[in-house]
Short mmCIF file of C-alpha atoms in Angstrom, two decimals:
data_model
loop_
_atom_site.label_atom_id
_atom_site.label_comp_id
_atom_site.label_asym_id
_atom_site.label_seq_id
_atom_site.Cartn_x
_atom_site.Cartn_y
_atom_site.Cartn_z
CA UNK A 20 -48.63 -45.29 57.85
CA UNK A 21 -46.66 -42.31 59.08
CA UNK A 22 -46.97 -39.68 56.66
CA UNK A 23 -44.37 -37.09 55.83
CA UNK A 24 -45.78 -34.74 52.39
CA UNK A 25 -47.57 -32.54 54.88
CA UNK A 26 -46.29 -29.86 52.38
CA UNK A 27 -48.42 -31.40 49.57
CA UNK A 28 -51.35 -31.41 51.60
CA UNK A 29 -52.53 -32.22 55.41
CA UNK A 30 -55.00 -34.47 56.80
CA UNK A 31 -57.95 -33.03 58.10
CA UNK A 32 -58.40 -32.16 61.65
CA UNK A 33 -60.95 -33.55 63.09
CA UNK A 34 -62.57 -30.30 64.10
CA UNK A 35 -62.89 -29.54 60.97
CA UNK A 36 -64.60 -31.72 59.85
CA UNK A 37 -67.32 -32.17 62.66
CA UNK A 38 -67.93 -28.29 61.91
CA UNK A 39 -68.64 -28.86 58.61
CA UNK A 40 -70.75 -31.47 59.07
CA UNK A 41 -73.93 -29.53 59.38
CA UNK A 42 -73.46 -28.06 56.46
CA UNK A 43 -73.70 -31.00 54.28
CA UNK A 44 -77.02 -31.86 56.01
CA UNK A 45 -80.01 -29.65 57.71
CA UNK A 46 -77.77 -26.10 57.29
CA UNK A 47 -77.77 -26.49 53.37
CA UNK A 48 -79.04 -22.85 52.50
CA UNK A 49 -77.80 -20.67 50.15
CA UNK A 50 -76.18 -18.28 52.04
CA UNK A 51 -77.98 -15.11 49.78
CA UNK A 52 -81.05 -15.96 50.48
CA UNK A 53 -83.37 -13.47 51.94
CA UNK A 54 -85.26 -16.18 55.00
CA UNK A 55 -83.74 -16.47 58.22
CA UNK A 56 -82.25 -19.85 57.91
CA UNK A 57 -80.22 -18.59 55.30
CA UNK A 58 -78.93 -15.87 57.23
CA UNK A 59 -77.72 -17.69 59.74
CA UNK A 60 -75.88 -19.67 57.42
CA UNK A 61 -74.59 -15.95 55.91
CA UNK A 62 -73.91 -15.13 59.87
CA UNK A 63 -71.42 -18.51 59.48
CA UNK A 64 -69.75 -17.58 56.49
CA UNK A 65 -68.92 -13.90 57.68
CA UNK A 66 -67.58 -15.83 61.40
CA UNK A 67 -65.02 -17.95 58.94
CA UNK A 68 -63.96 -14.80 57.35
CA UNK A 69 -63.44 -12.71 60.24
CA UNK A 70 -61.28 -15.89 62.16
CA UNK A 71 -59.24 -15.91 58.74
CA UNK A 72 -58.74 -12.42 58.35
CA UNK A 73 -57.68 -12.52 62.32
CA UNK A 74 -55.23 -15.17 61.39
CA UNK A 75 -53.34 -13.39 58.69
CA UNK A 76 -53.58 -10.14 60.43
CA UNK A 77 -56.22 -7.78 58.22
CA UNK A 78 -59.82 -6.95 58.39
CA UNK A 79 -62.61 -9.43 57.09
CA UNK A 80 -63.49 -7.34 53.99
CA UNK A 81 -59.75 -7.54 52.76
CA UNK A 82 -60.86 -11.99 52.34
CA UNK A 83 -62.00 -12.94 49.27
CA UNK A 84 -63.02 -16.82 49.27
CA UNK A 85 -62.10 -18.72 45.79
CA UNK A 86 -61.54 -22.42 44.97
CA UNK A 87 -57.88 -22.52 46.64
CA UNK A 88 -54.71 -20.99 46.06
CA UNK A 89 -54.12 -21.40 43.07
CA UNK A 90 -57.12 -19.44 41.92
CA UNK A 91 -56.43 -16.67 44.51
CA UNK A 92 -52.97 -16.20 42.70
CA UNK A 93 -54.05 -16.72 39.38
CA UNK A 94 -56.37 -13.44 40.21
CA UNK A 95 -53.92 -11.19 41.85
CA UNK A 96 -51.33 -11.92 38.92
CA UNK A 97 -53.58 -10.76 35.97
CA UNK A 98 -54.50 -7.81 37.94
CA UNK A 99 -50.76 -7.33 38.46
CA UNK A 100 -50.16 -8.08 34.64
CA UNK A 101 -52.91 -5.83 33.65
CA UNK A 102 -50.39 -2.76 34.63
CA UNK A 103 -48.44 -3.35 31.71
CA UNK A 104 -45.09 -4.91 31.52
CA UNK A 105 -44.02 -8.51 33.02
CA UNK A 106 -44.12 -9.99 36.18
CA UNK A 107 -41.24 -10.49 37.98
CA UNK A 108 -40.80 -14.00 40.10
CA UNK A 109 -37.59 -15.86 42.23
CA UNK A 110 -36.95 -18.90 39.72
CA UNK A 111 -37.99 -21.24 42.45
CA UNK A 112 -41.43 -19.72 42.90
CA UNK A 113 -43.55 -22.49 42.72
CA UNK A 114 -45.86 -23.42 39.52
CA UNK A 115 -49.22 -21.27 40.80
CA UNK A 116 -47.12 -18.88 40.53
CA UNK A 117 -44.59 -19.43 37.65
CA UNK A 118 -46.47 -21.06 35.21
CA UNK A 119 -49.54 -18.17 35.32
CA UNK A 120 -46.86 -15.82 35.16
CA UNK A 121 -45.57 -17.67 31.68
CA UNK A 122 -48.77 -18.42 30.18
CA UNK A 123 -50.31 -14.75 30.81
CA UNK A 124 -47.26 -12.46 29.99
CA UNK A 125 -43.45 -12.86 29.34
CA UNK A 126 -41.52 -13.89 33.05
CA UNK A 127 -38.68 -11.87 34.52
CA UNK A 128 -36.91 -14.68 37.02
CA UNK A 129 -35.29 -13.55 39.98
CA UNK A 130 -32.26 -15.66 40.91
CA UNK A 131 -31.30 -16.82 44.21
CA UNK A 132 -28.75 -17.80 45.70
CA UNK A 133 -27.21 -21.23 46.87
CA UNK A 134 -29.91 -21.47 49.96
CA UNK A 135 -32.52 -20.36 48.01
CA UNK A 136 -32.57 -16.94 49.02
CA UNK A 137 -33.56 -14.36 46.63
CA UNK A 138 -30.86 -12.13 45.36
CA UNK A 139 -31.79 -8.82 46.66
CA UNK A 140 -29.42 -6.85 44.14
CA UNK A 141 -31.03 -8.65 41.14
CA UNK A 142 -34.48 -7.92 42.82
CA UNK A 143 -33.93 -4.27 43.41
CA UNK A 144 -32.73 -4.09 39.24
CA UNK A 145 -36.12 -5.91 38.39
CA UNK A 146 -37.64 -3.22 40.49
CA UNK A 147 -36.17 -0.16 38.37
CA UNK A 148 -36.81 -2.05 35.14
CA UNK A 149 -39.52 -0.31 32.79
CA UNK A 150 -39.75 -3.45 32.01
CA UNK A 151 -41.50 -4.96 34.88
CA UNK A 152 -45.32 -4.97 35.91
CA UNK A 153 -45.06 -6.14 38.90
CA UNK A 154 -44.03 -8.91 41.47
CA UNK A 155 -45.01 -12.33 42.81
CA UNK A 156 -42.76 -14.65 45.61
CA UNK A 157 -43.98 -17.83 47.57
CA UNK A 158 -43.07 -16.54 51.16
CA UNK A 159 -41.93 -19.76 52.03
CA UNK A 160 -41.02 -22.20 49.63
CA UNK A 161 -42.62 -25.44 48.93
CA UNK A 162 -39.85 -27.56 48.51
CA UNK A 163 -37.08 -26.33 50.99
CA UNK A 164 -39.40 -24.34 53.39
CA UNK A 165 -37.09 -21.38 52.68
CA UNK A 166 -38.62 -18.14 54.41
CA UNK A 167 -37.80 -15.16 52.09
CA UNK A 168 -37.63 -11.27 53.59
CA UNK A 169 -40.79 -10.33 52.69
CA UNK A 170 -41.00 -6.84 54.68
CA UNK A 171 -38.40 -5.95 52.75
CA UNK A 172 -38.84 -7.50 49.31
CA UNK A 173 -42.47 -5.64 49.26
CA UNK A 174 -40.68 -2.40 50.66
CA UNK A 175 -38.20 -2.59 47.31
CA UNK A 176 -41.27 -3.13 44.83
CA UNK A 177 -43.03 -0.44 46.76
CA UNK A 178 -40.69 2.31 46.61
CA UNK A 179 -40.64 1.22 42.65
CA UNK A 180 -43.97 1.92 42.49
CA UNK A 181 -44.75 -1.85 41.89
CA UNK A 182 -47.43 -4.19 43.06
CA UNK A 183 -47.11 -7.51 45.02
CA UNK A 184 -48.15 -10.50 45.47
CA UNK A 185 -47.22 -13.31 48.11
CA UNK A 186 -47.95 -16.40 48.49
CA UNK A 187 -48.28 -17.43 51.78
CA UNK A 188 -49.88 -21.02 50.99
CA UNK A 189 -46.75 -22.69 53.14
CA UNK A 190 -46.91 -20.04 55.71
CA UNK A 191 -49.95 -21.18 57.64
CA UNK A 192 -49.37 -22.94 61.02
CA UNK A 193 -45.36 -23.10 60.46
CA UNK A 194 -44.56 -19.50 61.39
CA UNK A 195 -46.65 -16.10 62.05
CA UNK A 196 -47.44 -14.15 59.58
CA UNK A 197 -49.27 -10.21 59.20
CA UNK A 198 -50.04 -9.27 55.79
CA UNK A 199 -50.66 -5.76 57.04
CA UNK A 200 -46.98 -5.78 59.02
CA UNK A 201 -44.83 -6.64 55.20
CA UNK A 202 -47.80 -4.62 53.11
CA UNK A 203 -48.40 -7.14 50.67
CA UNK A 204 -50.97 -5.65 48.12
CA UNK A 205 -52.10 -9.14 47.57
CA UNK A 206 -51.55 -13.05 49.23
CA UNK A 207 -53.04 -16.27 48.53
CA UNK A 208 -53.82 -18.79 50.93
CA UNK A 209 -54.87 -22.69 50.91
CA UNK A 210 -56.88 -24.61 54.20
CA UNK A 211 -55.86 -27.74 53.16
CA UNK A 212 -52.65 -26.82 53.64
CA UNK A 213 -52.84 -26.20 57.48
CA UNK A 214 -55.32 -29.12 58.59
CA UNK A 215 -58.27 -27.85 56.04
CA UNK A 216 -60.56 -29.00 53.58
CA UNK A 217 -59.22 -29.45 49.92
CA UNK A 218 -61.16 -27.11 47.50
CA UNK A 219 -61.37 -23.93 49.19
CA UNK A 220 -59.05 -20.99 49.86
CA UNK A 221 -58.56 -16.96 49.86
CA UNK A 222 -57.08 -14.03 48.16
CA UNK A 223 -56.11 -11.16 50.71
CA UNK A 224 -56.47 -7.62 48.78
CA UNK A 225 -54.87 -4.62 50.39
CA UNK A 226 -57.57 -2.00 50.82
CA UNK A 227 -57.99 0.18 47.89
CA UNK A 228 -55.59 -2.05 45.80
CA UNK A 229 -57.31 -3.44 42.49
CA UNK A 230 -59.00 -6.70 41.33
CA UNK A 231 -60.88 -7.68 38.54
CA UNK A 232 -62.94 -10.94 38.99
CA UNK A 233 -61.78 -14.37 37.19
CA UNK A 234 -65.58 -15.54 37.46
CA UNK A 235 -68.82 -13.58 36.50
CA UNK A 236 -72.21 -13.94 37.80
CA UNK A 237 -74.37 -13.80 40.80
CA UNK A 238 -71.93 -10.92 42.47
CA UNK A 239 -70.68 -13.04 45.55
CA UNK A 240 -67.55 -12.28 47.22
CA UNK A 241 -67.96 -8.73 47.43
CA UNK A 242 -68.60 -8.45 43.58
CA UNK A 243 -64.90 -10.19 42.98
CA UNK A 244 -65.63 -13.54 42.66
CA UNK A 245 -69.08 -14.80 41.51
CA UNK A 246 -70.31 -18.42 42.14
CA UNK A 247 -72.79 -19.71 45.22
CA UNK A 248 -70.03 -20.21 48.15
CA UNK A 249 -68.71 -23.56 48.85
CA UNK A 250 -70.61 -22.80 52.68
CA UNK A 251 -68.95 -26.25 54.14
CA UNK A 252 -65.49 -25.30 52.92
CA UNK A 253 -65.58 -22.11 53.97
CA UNK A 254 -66.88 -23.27 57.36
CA UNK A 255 -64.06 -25.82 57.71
CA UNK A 256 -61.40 -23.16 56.78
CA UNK A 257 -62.67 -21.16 59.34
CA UNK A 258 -61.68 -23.88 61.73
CA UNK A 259 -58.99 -24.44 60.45
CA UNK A 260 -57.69 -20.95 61.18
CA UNK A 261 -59.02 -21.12 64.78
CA UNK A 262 -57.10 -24.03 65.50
CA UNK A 263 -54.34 -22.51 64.79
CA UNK A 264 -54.86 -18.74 66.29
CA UNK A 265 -55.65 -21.56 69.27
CA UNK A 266 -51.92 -23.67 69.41
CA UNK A 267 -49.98 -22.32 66.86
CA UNK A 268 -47.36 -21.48 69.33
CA UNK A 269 -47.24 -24.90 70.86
CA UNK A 270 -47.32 -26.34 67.39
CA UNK A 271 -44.41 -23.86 65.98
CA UNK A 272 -41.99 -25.34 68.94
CA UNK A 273 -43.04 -29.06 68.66
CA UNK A 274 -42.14 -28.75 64.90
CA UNK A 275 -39.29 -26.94 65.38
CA UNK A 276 -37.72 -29.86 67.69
CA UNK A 277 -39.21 -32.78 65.79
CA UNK A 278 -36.85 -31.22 62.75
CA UNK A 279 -33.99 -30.38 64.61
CA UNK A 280 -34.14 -33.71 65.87
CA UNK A 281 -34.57 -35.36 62.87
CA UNK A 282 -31.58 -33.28 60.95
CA UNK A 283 -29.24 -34.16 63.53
CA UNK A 284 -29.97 -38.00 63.19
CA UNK A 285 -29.78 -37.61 59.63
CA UNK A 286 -26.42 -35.91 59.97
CA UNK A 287 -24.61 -37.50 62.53
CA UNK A 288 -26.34 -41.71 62.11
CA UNK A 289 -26.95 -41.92 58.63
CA UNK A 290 -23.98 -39.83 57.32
CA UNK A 291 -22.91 -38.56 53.72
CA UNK A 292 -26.00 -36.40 53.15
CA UNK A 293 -26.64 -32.83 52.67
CA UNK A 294 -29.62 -30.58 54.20
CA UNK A 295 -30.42 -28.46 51.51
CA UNK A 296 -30.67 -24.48 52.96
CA UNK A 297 -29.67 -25.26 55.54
CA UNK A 298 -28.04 -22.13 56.23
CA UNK A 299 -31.69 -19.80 55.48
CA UNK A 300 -34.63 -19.63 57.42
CA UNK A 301 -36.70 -22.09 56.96
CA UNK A 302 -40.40 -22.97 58.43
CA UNK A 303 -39.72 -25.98 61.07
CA UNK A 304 -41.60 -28.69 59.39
CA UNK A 305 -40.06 -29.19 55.94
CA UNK A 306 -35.82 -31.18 55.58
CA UNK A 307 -34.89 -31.43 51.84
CA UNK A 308 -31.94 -33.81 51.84
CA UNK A 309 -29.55 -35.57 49.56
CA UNK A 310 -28.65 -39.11 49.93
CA UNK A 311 -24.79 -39.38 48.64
CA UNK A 312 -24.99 -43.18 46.43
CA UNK A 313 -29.06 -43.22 46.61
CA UNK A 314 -31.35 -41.95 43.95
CA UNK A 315 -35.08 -40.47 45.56
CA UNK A 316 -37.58 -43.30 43.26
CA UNK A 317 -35.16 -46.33 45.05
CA UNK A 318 -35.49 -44.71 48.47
CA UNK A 319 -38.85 -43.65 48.32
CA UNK A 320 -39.95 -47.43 46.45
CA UNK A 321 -38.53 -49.03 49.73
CA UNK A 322 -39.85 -46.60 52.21
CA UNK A 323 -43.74 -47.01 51.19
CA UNK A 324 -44.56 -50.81 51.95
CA UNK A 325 -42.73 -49.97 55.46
CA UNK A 326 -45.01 -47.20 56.35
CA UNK A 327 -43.48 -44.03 55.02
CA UNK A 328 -44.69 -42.07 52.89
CA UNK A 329 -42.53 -38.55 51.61
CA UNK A 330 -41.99 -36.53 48.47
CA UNK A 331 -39.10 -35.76 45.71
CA UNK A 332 -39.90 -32.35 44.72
CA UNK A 333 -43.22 -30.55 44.46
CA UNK A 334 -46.28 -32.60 44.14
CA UNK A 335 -47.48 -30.69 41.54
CA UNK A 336 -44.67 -32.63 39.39
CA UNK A 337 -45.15 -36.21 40.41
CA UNK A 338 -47.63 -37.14 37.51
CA UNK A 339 -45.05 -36.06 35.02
CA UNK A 340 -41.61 -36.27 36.67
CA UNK A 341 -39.15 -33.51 36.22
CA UNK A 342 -35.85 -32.37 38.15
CA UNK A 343 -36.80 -29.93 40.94
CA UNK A 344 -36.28 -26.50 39.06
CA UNK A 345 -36.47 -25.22 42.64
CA UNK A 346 -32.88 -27.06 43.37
CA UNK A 347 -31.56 -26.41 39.81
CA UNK A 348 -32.03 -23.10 40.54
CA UNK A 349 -29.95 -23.32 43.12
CA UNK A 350 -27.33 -24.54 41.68
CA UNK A 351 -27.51 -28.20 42.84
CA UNK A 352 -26.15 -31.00 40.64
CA UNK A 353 -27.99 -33.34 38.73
CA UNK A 354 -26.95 -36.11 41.02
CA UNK A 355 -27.78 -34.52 43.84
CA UNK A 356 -31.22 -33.61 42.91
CA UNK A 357 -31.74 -37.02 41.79
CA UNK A 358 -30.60 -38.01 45.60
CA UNK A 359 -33.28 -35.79 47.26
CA UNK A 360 -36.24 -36.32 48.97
CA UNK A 361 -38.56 -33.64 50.95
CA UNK A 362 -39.92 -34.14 54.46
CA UNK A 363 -42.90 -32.30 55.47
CA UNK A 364 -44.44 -33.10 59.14
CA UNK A 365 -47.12 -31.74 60.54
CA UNK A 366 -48.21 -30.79 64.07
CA UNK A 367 -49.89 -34.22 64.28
CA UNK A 368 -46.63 -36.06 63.62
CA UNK A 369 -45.43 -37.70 67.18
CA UNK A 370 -41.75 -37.97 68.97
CA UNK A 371 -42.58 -41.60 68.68
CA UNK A 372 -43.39 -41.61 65.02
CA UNK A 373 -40.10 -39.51 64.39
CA UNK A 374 -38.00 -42.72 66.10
CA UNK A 375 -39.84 -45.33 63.42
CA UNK A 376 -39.09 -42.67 61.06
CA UNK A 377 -35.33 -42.77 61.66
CA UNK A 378 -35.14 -46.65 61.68
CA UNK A 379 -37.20 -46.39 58.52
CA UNK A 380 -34.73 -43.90 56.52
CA UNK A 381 -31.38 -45.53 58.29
CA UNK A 382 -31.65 -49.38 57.50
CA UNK A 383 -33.12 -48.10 53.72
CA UNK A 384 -30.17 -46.10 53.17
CA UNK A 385 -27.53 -48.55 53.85
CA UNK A 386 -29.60 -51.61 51.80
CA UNK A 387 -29.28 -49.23 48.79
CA UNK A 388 -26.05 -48.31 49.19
CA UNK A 389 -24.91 -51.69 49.99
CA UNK A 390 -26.57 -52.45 46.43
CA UNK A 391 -24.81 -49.53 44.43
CA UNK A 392 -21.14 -49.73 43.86
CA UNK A 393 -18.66 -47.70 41.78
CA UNK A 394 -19.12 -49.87 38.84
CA UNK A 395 -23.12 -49.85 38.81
CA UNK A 396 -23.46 -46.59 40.09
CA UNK A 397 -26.88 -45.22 41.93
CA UNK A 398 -29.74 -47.39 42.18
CA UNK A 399 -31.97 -46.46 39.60
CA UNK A 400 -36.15 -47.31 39.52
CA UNK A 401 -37.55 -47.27 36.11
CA UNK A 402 -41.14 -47.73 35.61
CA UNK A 403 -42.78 -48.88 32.24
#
């Protein structure tokens, strides 16, 4: 199986999960317990927070540990909220992000542009409206891997007098990032996004910069988030992070000519397709492209008894299918969406996987558009 919804989620590394190991067996204190073997298992904890903290470029007390990053997010937009007003959010913010935002206050969307690049005149009008609580953006999106100016974007909201939030769940491994360097007054981040266990993720909180806690209790997490700590999670985050602090360089250039690579076959071999942003940044691991006279369930039902495995659209949406509103937003046809299919690699995908990959995607391609025709039209899948 070669496996290409690394955006979805990642396999673990195997580091990871020989560190947490111990934690599942003899090293099963609670952490706020007063004897020594507990402490050491505190001592643990703190060394995970201080290698994520040096991965995202703040100090270990600015880490607050929660269920993943969807919980993170949820926490920094009702603080956000709780200023009064609506939040303000790109319309291809993913759903952590967008539905929250709809379900705890009225949304003020953003548009973008035709790349998926937020539309900085339309953001610095949200800014000035009275309207507006506050802001939220996925650094890099989910779907097209767009990378958004988030320096600047916070700068706008700032000068407002606005809070932010970012979330930097994509971010990890694909590109550097420094919460401290764009100010963010909040970010959420997910391990099991970069090589991590599922279950377990953080909220970054500027110093000084509020939170109320989701969950009551026992006082963990500084007071902010209550609950005895998921000790092998946070262990196997901890890793995580210093796997990448360890080769994220090496990994950021591998990724970046594993897509190049596999854009220009896609371009130039299997013909009559379109990258989508292809003109924005993007983070090097994730291609979003549309298959002129395919539809995405025809390629993707083909693709999976050969081996491999990719996405249409967010995984979030796969139990109950929808059109990406990420490309509608974009202005991309029907059609076209339709067409599209995501490919996410990771740093464990090989040069030699990328050439099975490309026989893969070129001999399905041309048996379903040998099997369309003007009078049939796409291939369509429908499933009872």
């Amino acid at each position: 199986m070669i496996y290409l919804d690394n955006n979805a989620t990642t396999k673990m590394a195997p580091e990871v999960l020989a560190s947490m190991e111990p934690y599942f067996k003899d090293c099963y204190f609670n952490p706020s317990a007063g004897y020594a073997g507990a402490k050491k298992i505190r001592e643990a904890v703190e060394e995970a927070r201080f290698l994520i903290a040096k991965l995202i470029g703040c100090d270990s007390h600015d880490i607050i540990f929660t269920s993943g990053g969807t919980e993170a997010s949820n926490m920094a937009l009702r603080e956000i909220q709780s200023c009064g007003g609506s939040l303000a959010l790109p319309t291809t913010d993913h759903d952590a992000s967008r539905i929250t935002a709809k379900n705890i206050s009225t949304s003020l969307l953003c548009p973008v542009d035709n790349q998926g690049v937020i539309d900085e005149n339309e953001w610095i009008s949200l800014c000035h409206s009275p309207h507006t609580a506050g802001f939220t953006f996925a650094w890099a999106n989910n779907e097209t891997g767009v990378i958004q100016n988030a320096k600047k974007l916070c700068a706008l909201a700032h000068d407002a007098g606005k809070l932010v939030h970012v979330d930097m769940v994509q971010c990890i491994g694909k590109m550097p990032v420094n919460v401290y360097e764009i100010d963010a007054d909040y970010a959420s981040i997910s391990a099991h996004k970069f090589h991590g266990p599922k279950g377990i993720g953080c909220l970054y909180r500027k110093p000084g910069t509020p939170i109320k806690p989701l969950i009551f209790g026992g006082g963990q997490e500084f007071g902010f988030r209550s609950g005895t700590e998921n000790v092998p999670g946070i262990i196997g985050m901890g890793t995580a992070a210093r796997l990448v602090l360890n080769h994220q360089e090496k990994h950021i250039k591998h990724l970046t000519k594993l897509q190049h690579d596999f854009e220009d076959f896609l371009i130039h071999q299997v013909g009559k397709v379109h990258i989508h942003s292809a003109q924005a940044p993007r983070i090097p691991n994730t291609t979003n492209v549309a298959f002129e006279g395919c539809t995405a369930e025809a390629l993707m039902l083909l693709m999976e008894p050969r081996g491999l495995l990719c996405a249409a659209g967010s995984a979030c949406h796969t139990i109950q299918p929808e059109p990406s509103h990420v490309l509608k937003a974009m202005g991309i046809s029907d059609t076209e969406i339709r067409s599209s299919l995501r490919f996410s690699f990771s740093s464990y995908t090989t040069r030699d996987e990328l050439q099975e990959i490309c026989k893969i995607i070129s001999e399905t391609v041309i048996k379903v558009r040998q099997v369309q025709s003007t009078k049939t039209g796409p291939v369509i899948v429908y499933k009872p």
